[in-house]
Short mmCIF file of C-alpha atoms and ligand atoms in Angstrom, two decimals:
data_model
loop_
_atom_site.label_atom_id
_atom_site.label_comp_id
_atom_site.label_asym_id
_atom_site.label_seq_id
_atom_site.Cartn_x
_atom_site.Cartn_y
_atom_site.Cartn_z
CA MET R 1356 -3.41 -23.14 -2.51
CA LEU R 1357 -4.84 -23.00 -5.92
CA MET R 1358 -5.47 -20.01 -8.29
CA ARG R 1359 -9.13 -18.77 -8.64
CA ILE R 1360 -10.34 -18.33 -12.08
CA GLY R 1361 -14.04 -18.10 -13.08
CA GLY R 1362 -15.01 -19.32 -9.60
CA ARG R 1363 -12.96 -22.50 -9.91
CA GLU R 1364 -9.80 -23.48 -8.23
CA VAL R 1365 -7.02 -23.84 -10.87
CA GLY R 1366 -3.70 -25.80 -10.36
CA ALA R 1367 -0.29 -25.28 -11.93
CA GLY R 1368 0.26 -25.55 -15.73
CA ALA R 1369 3.64 -25.46 -17.52
CA GLY R 1370 5.02 -22.88 -15.01
CA GLY R 1371 4.89 -25.27 -12.12
CA TRP R 1372 4.72 -24.17 -8.52
CA LEU R 1373 6.15 -21.44 -6.32
CA ASP R 1374 7.15 -21.94 -2.71
CA VAL R 1375 5.56 -19.54 -0.20
CA ILE R 1376 8.05 -18.95 2.60
CA ASN R 1377 7.33 -17.92 6.00
CA PRO R 1378 9.79 -15.05 6.66
CA ALA R 1379 10.07 -15.61 10.35
CA THR R 1380 11.25 -19.12 10.04
CA GLY R 1381 12.38 -19.65 6.43
CA GLU R 1382 10.09 -22.67 6.26
CA VAL R 1383 7.92 -23.41 3.29
CA LEU R 1384 4.34 -22.57 4.29
CA ASP R 1385 2.49 -23.58 1.03
CA HIS R 1386 2.74 -23.66 -2.71
CA VAL R 1387 0.88 -21.67 -5.49
CA PRO R 1388 0.79 -22.14 -9.15
CA ALA R 1389 3.41 -20.07 -11.23
CA GLY R 1390 0.76 -18.74 -13.45
CA GLY R 1391 1.41 -17.42 -16.94
CA ARG R 1392 -0.20 -16.18 -20.15
CA GLU R 1393 -2.61 -19.07 -20.46
CA ASP R 1394 -3.93 -18.53 -17.02
CA VAL R 1395 -4.36 -14.80 -17.58
CA ASP R 1396 -6.11 -15.59 -20.86
CA ALA R 1397 -8.46 -17.91 -19.02
CA ALA R 1398 -9.01 -15.27 -16.29
CA VAL R 1399 -9.71 -12.63 -18.82
CA ALA R 1400 -12.26 -14.86 -20.61
CA ALA R 1401 -14.00 -15.59 -17.38
CA ALA R 1402 -13.96 -11.92 -16.47
CA GLU R 1403 -15.39 -10.94 -19.82
CA GLN R 1404 -18.33 -13.48 -19.34
CA ALA R 1405 -19.05 -12.21 -15.89
CA GLN R 1406 -18.60 -8.46 -16.24
CA GLU R 1407 -21.72 -7.57 -18.17
CA GLY R 1408 -24.09 -9.23 -15.80
CA TRP R 1409 -22.26 -7.73 -12.80
CA ALA R 1410 -22.46 -4.19 -14.30
CA HIS R 1411 -26.17 -4.67 -14.92
CA LEU R 1412 -27.00 -5.13 -11.17
CA THR R 1413 -27.71 -1.88 -9.58
CA PRO R 1414 -24.92 -0.17 -7.73
CA ARG R 1415 -26.80 -0.90 -4.42
CA GLY R 1416 -26.99 -4.61 -5.62
CA ARG R 1417 -23.22 -4.60 -5.95
CA GLY R 1418 -22.89 -2.72 -2.65
CA LYS R 1419 -24.85 -5.40 -0.98
CA VAL R 1420 -22.50 -8.03 -2.08
CA LEU R 1421 -19.48 -5.98 -0.86
CA PHE R 1422 -21.30 -5.50 2.48
CA HIS R 1423 -21.78 -9.35 2.83
CA GLY R 1424 -18.07 -9.79 1.75
CA ALA R 1425 -17.06 -7.42 4.59
CA GLU R 1426 -19.07 -9.31 7.07
CA ALA R 1427 -17.70 -12.63 5.95
CA ILE R 1428 -14.09 -11.47 6.24
CA ARG R 1429 -14.87 -10.14 9.80
CA ALA R 1430 -16.22 -13.64 10.72
CA VAL R 1431 -12.95 -15.22 9.93
CA HIS R 1432 -10.49 -12.34 10.53
CA LYS R 1433 -8.59 -14.29 13.13
CA ASP R 1434 -7.71 -17.10 10.60
CA LEU R 1435 -6.99 -14.62 7.87
CA ALA R 1436 -4.75 -12.58 10.15
CA ARG R 1437 -2.79 -15.76 11.04
CA THR R 1438 -2.23 -16.55 7.51
CA LEU R 1439 -1.19 -12.99 6.83
CA THR R 1440 1.37 -13.07 9.71
CA GLN R 1441 2.72 -16.44 8.46
CA GLU R 1442 3.21 -15.33 4.83
CA GLN R 1443 4.11 -11.64 5.24
CA GLY R 1444 5.85 -11.50 8.77
CA LYS R 1445 3.92 -8.77 10.60
CA PRO R 1446 2.90 -9.02 14.11
CA LEU R 1447 -0.58 -10.73 14.63
CA ALA R 1448 -2.01 -7.54 16.07
CA GLU R 1449 -1.05 -5.61 12.92
CA ALA R 1450 -2.42 -8.53 10.78
CA VAL R 1451 -5.81 -8.28 12.61
CA ASP R 1452 -5.70 -4.39 11.97
CA GLU R 1453 -5.04 -4.97 8.26
CA VAL R 1454 -7.85 -7.65 7.89
CA ARG R 1455 -10.37 -5.42 9.61
CA GLY R 1456 -9.13 -2.58 7.52
CA CYS R 1457 -9.88 -4.52 4.31
CA ALA R 1458 -13.33 -5.25 5.73
CA ASN R 1459 -13.88 -1.68 6.44
CA VAL R 1460 -12.85 -0.58 2.96
CA LEU R 1461 -15.38 -2.95 1.43
CA GLU R 1462 -18.01 -1.74 3.79
CA PHE R 1463 -17.15 1.89 2.96
CA TYR R 1464 -17.82 1.22 -0.72
CA ALA R 1465 -21.00 -0.65 0.17
CA SER R 1466 -22.21 2.28 2.11
CA VAL R 1467 -21.75 4.78 -0.81
CA SER R 1468 -23.25 2.40 -3.44
CA GLY R 1469 -26.50 4.44 -3.53
CA CYS R 1470 -24.58 7.64 -4.15
CA LEU R 1471 -22.98 6.94 -7.46
CA ALA R 1472 -24.19 9.87 -9.59
CA GLY R 1473 -23.64 11.56 -12.90
CA ASP R 1474 -24.24 15.11 -13.94
CA PHE R 1475 -27.08 16.92 -15.67
CA ILE R 1476 -26.18 20.02 -17.51
CA ARG R 1477 -28.59 22.58 -18.96
CA LEU R 1478 -27.21 23.60 -22.41
CA GLY R 1479 -29.68 26.32 -23.06
CA ALA R 1480 -31.49 26.45 -26.37
CA PRO R 1481 -29.98 23.31 -28.02
CA GLY R 1482 -31.01 21.00 -25.19
CA ASP R 1483 -29.72 19.38 -22.11
CA GLY R 1484 -26.67 17.24 -21.38
CA VAL R 1485 -26.40 14.12 -19.10
CA VAL R 1486 -23.06 12.63 -18.15
CA VAL R 1487 -23.15 9.03 -16.78
CA ARG R 1488 -20.25 6.92 -15.42
CA GLU R 1489 -19.76 3.45 -16.89
CA PRO R 1490 -17.36 0.79 -15.66
CA VAL R 1491 -14.19 0.44 -17.74
CA GLY R 1492 -14.89 -3.38 -18.15
CA VAL R 1493 -12.21 -5.97 -17.49
CA CYS R 1494 -9.38 -4.50 -15.43
CA GLY R 1495 -6.06 -5.76 -13.97
CA ALA R 1496 -4.85 -5.24 -10.43
CA ILE R 1497 -1.31 -5.93 -9.35
CA ILE R 1498 -0.31 -5.67 -5.77
CA PRO R 1499 2.93 -5.98 -3.70
CA TRP R 1500 3.79 -8.06 -0.69
CA ASN R 1501 3.78 -5.37 2.13
CA MET R 1502 0.19 -4.90 2.76
CA PRO R 1503 -1.49 -7.66 0.62
CA VAL R 1504 -4.84 -7.56 2.39
CA ILE R 1505 -5.53 -3.88 2.68
CA LEU R 1506 -4.32 -3.39 -0.89
CA PHE R 1507 -6.64 -6.16 -2.05
CA GLY R 1508 -9.50 -4.10 -0.55
CA TRP R 1509 -8.30 -0.80 -2.03
CA LYS R 1510 -8.26 -2.39 -5.52
CA ALA R 1511 -11.42 -4.57 -5.25
CA GLY R 1512 -13.70 -2.11 -3.32
CA PRO R 1513 -14.01 0.65 -5.83
CA ALA R 1514 -13.32 -1.43 -8.93
CA LEU R 1515 -16.18 -3.93 -8.20
CA LEU R 1516 -18.65 -1.20 -6.91
CA ALA R 1517 -18.05 0.56 -10.19
CA GLY R 1518 -19.10 -2.59 -12.10
CA ASN R 1519 -15.81 -3.84 -13.42
CA ALA R 1520 -14.48 -7.45 -13.41
CA LEU R 1521 -10.94 -7.94 -12.06
CA VAL R 1522 -7.89 -10.15 -12.84
CA LEU R 1523 -5.77 -9.56 -9.71
CA LYS R 1524 -2.30 -10.64 -9.23
CA PRO R 1525 -0.83 -10.62 -5.70
CA SER R 1526 2.94 -10.71 -5.03
CA SER R 1527 4.38 -14.18 -5.48
CA THR R 1528 5.69 -14.07 -2.01
CA THR R 1529 2.37 -13.20 -0.28
CA PRO R 1530 -0.48 -14.88 -2.38
CA LEU R 1531 -2.36 -16.82 0.25
CA THR R 1532 -4.59 -14.05 1.81
CA ALA R 1533 -5.67 -12.79 -1.55
CA LEU R 1534 -6.78 -16.26 -2.77
CA ALA R 1535 -8.50 -16.88 0.60
CA ILE R 1536 -10.36 -13.50 0.40
CA ALA R 1537 -11.50 -14.14 -3.13
CA GLY R 1538 -12.92 -17.40 -2.19
CA ILE R 1539 -14.77 -15.73 0.82
CA LEU R 1540 -16.20 -12.98 -1.43
CA GLU R 1541 -17.58 -15.56 -3.81
CA LYS R 1542 -19.23 -17.46 -0.98
CA ALA R 1543 -20.61 -14.12 0.06
CA GLY R 1544 -22.37 -13.73 -3.26
CA LEU R 1545 -19.77 -12.36 -5.65
CA PRO R 1546 -20.64 -14.02 -9.03
CA PRO R 1547 -18.01 -16.37 -10.29
CA GLY R 1548 -15.49 -14.77 -12.78
CA VAL R 1549 -16.11 -11.12 -11.37
CA LEU R 1550 -12.91 -11.37 -9.40
CA ASN R 1551 -10.22 -13.80 -10.54
CA VAL R 1552 -6.82 -14.20 -8.73
CA VAL R 1553 -3.90 -15.47 -10.83
CA THR R 1554 -0.75 -16.17 -8.82
CA GLY R 1555 2.76 -15.90 -10.18
CA THR R 1556 5.88 -13.69 -10.67
CA GLY R 1557 5.86 -10.31 -12.03
CA ASP R 1558 7.80 -11.39 -15.01
CA SER R 1559 5.28 -13.99 -16.12
CA ALA R 1560 1.68 -13.37 -14.65
CA GLY R 1561 2.34 -9.69 -14.11
CA ARG R 1562 3.58 -9.03 -17.63
CA ALA R 1563 0.85 -11.01 -19.20
CA ILE R 1564 -1.89 -8.96 -17.32
CA VAL R 1565 -0.26 -5.69 -18.44
CA ALA R 1566 -0.01 -6.74 -22.02
CA HIS R 1567 -3.34 -8.44 -22.32
CA PRO R 1568 -5.37 -6.59 -24.97
CA GLY R 1569 -8.56 -7.74 -23.18
CA ILE R 1570 -7.73 -5.74 -20.03
CA ARG R 1571 -8.54 -2.12 -20.54
CA LYS R 1572 -7.12 -0.62 -17.44
CA VAL R 1573 -4.27 -1.74 -15.12
CA SER R 1574 -3.91 -0.46 -11.54
CA PHE R 1575 -0.48 -1.25 -10.23
CA THR R 1576 0.89 -0.99 -6.81
CA GLY R 1577 4.60 -1.46 -6.39
CA SER R 1578 7.96 0.02 -6.70
CA SER R 1579 8.97 3.24 -8.63
CA ALA R 1580 11.54 1.09 -10.38
CA THR R 1581 9.12 -1.41 -11.78
CA ALA R 1582 6.45 1.19 -12.79
CA PRO R 1583 7.85 2.81 -15.90
CA GLY R 1584 8.23 -0.75 -17.49
CA VAL R 1585 4.49 -1.45 -16.60
CA ARG R 1586 3.51 1.89 -18.22
CA GLU R 1587 5.55 1.14 -21.33
CA ALA R 1588 4.21 -2.28 -21.67
CA ALA R 1589 0.64 -0.96 -21.53
CA ALA R 1590 1.26 1.88 -23.93
CA PRO R 1591 0.88 -0.04 -27.31
CA PHE R 1592 -2.68 -0.99 -26.18
CA LEU R 1593 -3.59 2.56 -24.95
CA LYS R 1594 -4.82 1.26 -21.86
CA GLU R 1595 -5.21 3.45 -18.82
CA VAL R 1596 -2.59 2.78 -16.07
CA THR R 1597 -2.70 4.06 -12.53
CA LEU R 1598 0.48 3.72 -10.49
CA GLU R 1599 0.69 3.69 -6.65
CA LEU R 1600 4.46 3.67 -6.02
CA GLY R 1601 7.19 4.23 -3.43
CA GLY R 1602 7.67 7.11 -0.90
CA SER R 1603 10.09 8.76 1.41
CA ASP R 1604 7.71 10.57 3.70
CA PRO R 1605 9.09 13.34 5.93
CA MET R 1606 7.97 13.94 9.36
CA ILE R 1607 8.40 17.31 10.70
CA VAL R 1608 8.51 17.67 14.49
CA TRP R 1609 8.08 21.25 15.57
CA LYS R 1610 9.44 22.74 18.75
CA ASP R 1611 5.96 22.97 20.38
CA ALA R 1612 4.96 19.40 19.55
CA SER R 1613 3.83 16.94 22.27
CA LEU R 1614 7.20 15.02 22.53
CA ALA R 1615 5.43 11.91 23.78
CA ALA R 1616 3.06 11.93 20.85
CA ALA R 1617 5.67 12.46 18.41
CA VAL R 1618 7.88 9.70 19.72
CA GLU R 1619 5.01 7.26 19.47
CA GLY R 1620 4.13 8.61 16.07
CA ALA R 1621 7.71 8.01 14.91
CA VAL R 1622 7.85 4.55 16.27
CA ARG R 1623 4.54 3.43 14.77
CA GLY R 1624 5.22 5.57 11.53
CA ARG R 1625 8.56 3.79 10.90
CA PHE R 1626 8.55 0.36 12.56
CA TYR R 1627 5.06 -0.70 11.72
CA ASN R 1628 5.31 -3.71 9.40
CA ALA R 1629 9.04 -3.48 10.00
CA GLY R 1630 9.08 -0.25 8.10
CA GLN R 1631 7.73 -1.75 4.86
CA VAL R 1632 4.99 0.70 4.28
CA CYS R 1633 4.87 3.03 1.20
CA ASN R 1634 3.78 6.03 3.50
CA ALA R 1635 5.94 5.06 6.40
CA VAL R 1636 7.89 7.86 8.15
CA LYS R 1637 11.22 7.61 6.24
CA ARG R 1638 12.94 10.94 7.34
CA ILE R 1639 12.47 13.04 10.41
CA TYR R 1640 13.19 16.75 10.53
CA VAL R 1641 13.07 17.86 14.20
CA HIS R 1642 13.48 21.48 15.34
CA GLU R 1643 16.96 21.83 16.80
CA GLU R 1644 15.75 23.22 20.18
CA ILE R 1645 14.06 19.78 21.03
CA ALA R 1646 16.24 17.59 18.81
CA ALA R 1647 18.54 16.12 21.56
CA ARG R 1648 15.48 15.30 23.92
CA PHE R 1649 13.40 13.82 21.05
CA THR R 1650 16.34 11.73 19.82
CA GLU R 1651 17.03 10.34 23.28
CA GLU R 1652 13.45 9.51 24.00
CA LEU R 1653 13.01 7.80 20.60
CA ARG R 1654 16.30 5.85 21.16
CA ALA R 1655 14.99 4.45 24.49
CA ARG R 1656 11.70 3.59 22.85
CA VAL R 1657 13.24 1.86 19.85
CA GLY R 1658 15.60 0.04 22.15
CA SER R 1659 12.60 -1.48 23.93
CA LEU R 1660 10.99 -2.89 20.74
CA ARG R 1661 10.87 -6.71 20.78
CA VAL R 1662 11.56 -8.20 17.33
CA GLY R 1663 10.59 -11.86 16.56
CA ASN R 1664 8.04 -14.07 14.98
CA GLY R 1665 4.88 -12.21 14.64
CA LEU R 1666 2.77 -15.02 15.91
CA SER R 1667 4.18 -14.46 19.40
CA PRO R 1668 1.92 -12.03 21.30
CA SER R 1669 4.89 -10.17 22.84
CA VAL R 1670 6.43 -9.14 19.52
CA ASP R 1671 6.37 -5.50 18.31
CA MET R 1672 8.11 -6.01 15.01
CA GLY R 1673 8.43 -9.00 12.68
CA PRO R 1674 11.02 -9.92 10.09
CA LEU R 1675 11.50 -8.23 6.72
CA GLN R 1676 9.29 -10.01 4.16
CA ASN R 1677 11.82 -11.79 1.98
CA PRO R 1678 15.74 -12.36 1.74
CA GLY R 1679 16.06 -9.85 -1.20
CA GLN R 1680 14.45 -7.12 1.07
CA LEU R 1681 16.77 -8.01 3.88
CA GLU R 1682 19.83 -7.83 1.54
CA ARG R 1683 18.62 -4.38 0.30
CA ILE R 1684 18.28 -2.92 3.72
CA GLU R 1685 21.58 -4.42 4.78
CA ALA R 1686 23.24 -2.84 1.65
CA GLN R 1687 21.67 0.52 2.27
CA VAL R 1688 22.94 0.74 5.89
CA ASN R 1689 26.33 -0.63 5.01
CA GLY R 1690 26.58 1.89 2.19
CA LEU R 1691 25.79 4.67 4.67
CA ARG R 1692 28.55 3.36 7.10
CA ASP R 1693 31.14 2.92 4.28
CA ARG R 1694 30.55 6.31 2.89
CA SER R 1695 30.42 7.97 6.37
CA GLU R 1696 27.03 9.40 5.64
CA GLY R 1697 25.70 9.16 9.13
CA ARG R 1698 26.11 7.68 12.71
CA ILE R 1699 24.17 4.57 13.71
CA LEU R 1700 22.65 5.39 17.10
CA ILE R 1701 20.99 2.05 17.56
CA GLY R 1702 20.72 -1.08 15.41
CA GLY R 1703 22.43 -1.25 12.05
CA SER R 1704 22.72 -4.94 11.66
CA ARG R 1705 20.82 -8.21 11.11
CA LEU R 1706 19.54 -9.96 14.27
CA ALA R 1707 21.31 -13.16 15.26
CA GLY R 1708 20.52 -15.84 17.83
CA PRO R 1709 18.14 -18.78 18.04
CA GLU R 1710 14.85 -16.76 17.65
CA HIS R 1711 16.22 -14.90 14.51
CA ASP R 1712 18.80 -16.99 12.64
CA ARG R 1713 16.40 -18.69 10.24
CA GLY R 1714 14.24 -15.70 9.57
CA PHE R 1715 14.92 -12.38 7.86
CA PHE R 1716 15.23 -10.11 10.84
CA TYR R 1717 16.88 -6.71 10.80
CA ALA R 1718 17.27 -4.60 13.99
CA PRO R 1719 15.32 -1.31 14.38
CA THR R 1720 17.73 1.32 13.45
CA LEU R 1721 18.20 5.07 14.05
CA VAL R 1722 20.66 7.13 12.19
CA THR R 1723 21.94 10.54 13.40
CA ASP R 1724 24.53 13.14 12.14
CA VAL R 1725 23.21 12.40 8.72
CA ASP R 1726 24.90 13.97 5.70
CA PRO R 1727 22.46 16.19 3.66
CA GLY R 1728 23.34 14.09 0.49
CA ALA R 1729 23.05 10.77 2.20
CA ALA R 1730 21.36 8.14 0.15
CA VAL R 1731 19.01 7.29 2.93
CA LEU R 1732 17.49 10.64 2.66
CA ASN R 1733 17.17 10.41 -1.23
CA GLU R 1734 16.28 6.83 -1.81
CA GLU R 1735 13.21 4.91 -0.50
CA VAL R 1736 14.39 2.83 2.46
CA PHE R 1737 11.75 -0.02 2.80
CA GLY R 1738 12.70 -1.24 6.15
CA PRO R 1739 13.31 -0.33 9.83
CA VAL R 1740 15.78 2.45 9.41
CA LEU R 1741 15.15 5.96 10.43
CA PRO R 1742 17.36 9.09 9.86
CA ILE R 1743 16.81 12.07 12.20
CA VAL R 1744 17.88 15.47 11.00
CA PRO R 1745 17.85 18.62 13.11
CA VAL R 1746 16.60 21.74 11.42
CA PRO R 1747 16.80 25.45 12.66
CA ASP R 1748 13.59 26.89 11.15
CA LEU R 1749 10.42 25.97 9.22
CA ASP R 1750 11.75 27.12 5.92
CA THR R 1751 14.58 24.74 6.23
CA ALA R 1752 12.32 21.81 7.31
CA ILE R 1753 9.89 22.43 4.34
CA ARG R 1754 12.81 22.74 1.89
CA GLU R 1755 14.42 19.52 3.06
CA ALA R 1756 11.03 17.69 3.21
CA ASN R 1757 10.58 18.70 -0.43
CA ARG R 1758 14.14 17.58 -1.48
CA SER R 1759 12.96 14.11 -2.71
CA ARG R 1760 11.92 12.55 -5.93
CA TYR R 1761 8.99 11.17 -4.00
CA GLY R 1762 5.81 12.90 -2.73
CA LEU R 1763 3.48 10.35 -1.12
CA GLY R 1764 2.81 11.70 2.31
CA ALA R 1765 4.29 14.05 4.98
CA SER R 1766 3.38 14.95 8.56
CA VAL R 1767 3.78 17.84 10.82
CA TRP R 1768 3.75 17.46 14.58
CA THR R 1769 2.81 20.84 16.30
CA ARG R 1770 0.14 22.69 18.22
CA ASP R 1771 0.67 25.79 16.02
CA LEU R 1772 -2.05 26.03 13.33
CA GLY R 1773 0.18 28.51 11.22
CA VAL R 1774 2.99 25.90 11.07
CA ALA R 1775 0.51 23.18 10.21
CA ARG R 1776 -0.99 25.30 7.43
CA ALA R 1777 2.35 26.24 6.08
CA VAL R 1778 3.44 22.45 5.90
CA PHE R 1779 0.16 21.63 4.18
CA ASP R 1780 0.46 24.46 1.63
CA ARG R 1781 4.05 23.95 0.85
CA VAL R 1782 5.10 20.34 1.15
CA GLY R 1783 4.58 18.47 -2.12
CA ALA R 1784 2.58 15.25 -1.28
CA GLY R 1785 -0.67 13.58 -1.82
CA VAL R 1786 -1.55 13.52 1.88
CA ILE R 1787 -0.63 15.64 4.95
CA TRP R 1788 -1.15 14.58 8.35
CA VAL R 1789 -1.09 16.85 11.43
CA ASN R 1790 -0.07 14.99 14.59
CA ARG R 1791 -0.51 11.73 12.97
CA HIS R 1792 1.19 9.56 10.28
CA LEU R 1793 0.29 6.46 8.41
CA THR R 1794 -3.46 6.35 8.99
CA VAL R 1795 -5.38 6.19 5.76
CA PRO R 1796 -9.17 6.08 6.27
CA PRO R 1797 -11.13 4.78 3.25
CA GLU R 1798 -13.05 8.23 3.04
CA LEU R 1799 -9.77 10.10 2.07
CA PRO R 1800 -8.18 9.70 -1.39
CA PHE R 1801 -4.60 8.48 -1.23
CA GLY R 1802 -1.82 8.54 -3.69
CA GLY R 1803 1.27 10.54 -4.40
CA VAL R 1804 2.95 13.35 -6.54
CA LYS R 1805 6.27 13.33 -8.41
CA GLU R 1806 7.78 9.63 -8.56
CA SER R 1807 5.16 8.32 -6.09
CA GLY R 1808 2.78 7.75 -8.77
CA ILE R 1809 -0.11 8.56 -10.81
CA GLY R 1810 -3.80 8.28 -9.63
CA ARG R 1811 -5.54 7.92 -6.38
CA GLU R 1812 -6.78 5.04 -4.22
CA VAL R 1813 -9.76 4.98 -1.93
CA GLY R 1814 -12.23 7.77 -1.39
CA MET R 1815 -14.89 8.42 -3.88
CA GLN R 1816 -12.19 9.54 -6.35
CA ALA R 1817 -11.05 5.96 -6.67
CA VAL R 1818 -14.55 5.01 -7.89
CA SER R 1819 -14.29 7.64 -10.66
CA ARG R 1820 -10.89 6.24 -11.73
CA TRP R 1821 -12.50 2.75 -12.26
CA THR R 1822 -15.13 4.30 -14.62
CA ARG R 1823 -15.25 6.44 -17.71
CA THR R 1824 -17.86 8.93 -18.56
CA LYS R 1825 -20.44 8.68 -21.34
CA SER R 1826 -22.29 11.85 -22.37
CA LEU R 1827 -25.83 12.09 -23.57
CA PHE R 1828 -27.08 15.09 -25.68
CA LEU R 1829 -30.87 15.65 -25.40
CA GLY R 1830 -32.13 17.87 -28.13
CA TRP R 1831 -35.73 18.42 -27.06
P1 LIG L 2206 7.44 -4.58 -7.09
O1 LIG L 2206 7.40 -3.33 -8.01
O2 LIG L 2206 8.64 -5.35 -7.23
O3 LIG L 2206 6.25 -5.61 -7.22
C1 LIG L 2206 4.84 -5.13 -7.19
C2 LIG L 2206 3.99 -6.19 -7.92
O4 LIG L 2206 4.32 -6.06 -9.31
C3 LIG L 2206 4.21 -7.61 -7.55
O5 LIG L 2206 2.97 -8.37 -7.63
C4 LIG L 2206 5.20 -8.13 -8.74
O6 LIG L 2206 5.06 -9.46 -8.90
C5 LIG L 2206 4.54 -7.31 -9.87
N1 LIG L 2206 5.49 -7.11 -11.05
C6 LIG L 2206 6.88 -6.93 -10.90
N2 LIG L 2206 7.42 -6.81 -12.08
C7 LIG L 2206 6.37 -6.59 -12.98
C8 LIG L 2206 6.21 -6.34 -14.34
N3 LIG L 2206 7.23 -6.18 -15.17
N4 LIG L 2206 5.07 -6.38 -14.86
C9 LIG L 2206 3.89 -6.58 -14.04
N5 LIG L 2206 4.03 -6.71 -12.72
C10 LIG L 2206 5.11 -6.86 -12.16
O7 LIG L 2206 7.25 -4.00 -5.73
P2 LIG L 2206 7.35 -4.66 -4.31
O8 LIG L 2206 8.86 -4.77 -3.95
O9 LIG L 2206 6.50 -5.91 -4.24
O10 LIG L 2206 6.67 -3.61 -3.39
C11 LIG L 2206 7.29 -2.61 -2.67
C12 LIG L 2206 7.08 -1.27 -3.27
O11 LIG L 2206 5.71 -1.01 -3.33
C13 LIG L 2206 7.69 -0.14 -2.38
O12 LIG L 2206 8.34 0.76 -3.25
C14 LIG L 2206 6.41 0.52 -1.76
O13 LIG L 2206 6.55 1.87 -1.52
C15 LIG L 2206 5.37 0.40 -2.94
N6 LIG L 2206 4.08 0.54 -2.42
C16 LIG L 2206 3.24 1.56 -2.69
C17 LIG L 2206 2.04 1.77 -2.21
C18 LIG L 2206 1.05 2.99 -2.62
O14 LIG L 2206 -0.02 2.88 -2.39
N7 LIG L 2206 1.72 4.06 -3.08
C19 LIG L 2206 1.41 0.79 -1.33
C20 LIG L 2206 2.24 -0.32 -0.96
C21 LIG L 2206 3.50 -0.44 -1.57
#
């Protein structure tokens, strides 16, 4: 596929082409241009030309375009989902979920387009004050490979509603759905140049976006390891940077929890998208009174998961997205084994056999008898590996939950409102779920504390972050 700049398809320049690999088969699926500085220059120029006209539409006018875009995505959601499964690896049902989720996000921002408001402040004798919100202008958006469609919606929905123009870079390993959706939005009425997609690696296209003086804000979603470099590269231009980063979400299972619901919550929370979700369940703290039963039921359920090519309807979990990711997970589990930091209850290796040999498959893995200092409790494990830690009381559960450099989300599974309230009040995270994990509706702001990032996505708060205020003093 080709890049999309100023409403036109653009091929490769000096950088050449990048292969897009199907992670279930190892086969080359397509090629995209390895974009670089010149492409980002062209995209910024197109965005600058388009942004003013876009911002001059009424918010409801922009909302209408987003609404038509959402409808157009829904109309072809099966095709988009298939492409998503092929480039990313997730099971088709999850891909359909994600594509519909993207349409829902755009529709949510369309639905609030008539409600963008400023403030009116009575200043007394000197006069009155008015505060309006203006778009930032031309902005950059950089997204990772794990949820390329929903994260496209999370960036584009609020940014475009606020009146900005975007230069968006998908991950070099999952660029196809972003390119397809940008084309769909243009056909649905988005003026050319308002949303440009430059493909390429982080080192070339990504760095060029962060360092481009014409881009006034960069919204980055990716790893906590990459983020400081992004912030540093943006600093000389004093541009705003928001960072949505890694997580190591704890799930606290209290002794009165519905065991069936908690087991299903843990399976979905950890093994959805092969565990490659920023806010996946990455550590379980379970009350010791129910720990044995919970662990046994979870082991049986995890043992029944079918792992394979996501295009097959009987598959529950697909491959990891790329070979580097497979090696990282393998190294993390091997390291745990070598350092005797836990016992592998199930899984703990790559999957072999005709269905798995050519793809990047890792077995769903549970770890028990975990050493409190084990790396899997302290690092982000971005794959299907779940440590289970029994705890004697709530204070211990909360203390352990907080013992992390990350603070994206956390969940508590209980029927006791006091327990739920204590977790909500005392666990450091941007979102707390009660009897649920993972779900992020577009109405609720999402983002982390500590090394999980700076800023919030979705919700009305996200629109504010894609604007700046301008004050008016009225001296009557
Ligand atoms: P990554 O940081 O390697 O890459 C993310 C994006 O940044 C890619 O498009 C990449 O090409 C680009 N990039 C890399 N180096 C860059 C640079 N120097 N300058 C500019 N751009 C650069 O992350 P990843 O491995 O693709 O994604 C997985 C990570 O993303 C995990 O840590 C996960 O938790 C996190 N994530 C966070 C959220 C959230 O909302 N908090 C959502 C999804 C994923």
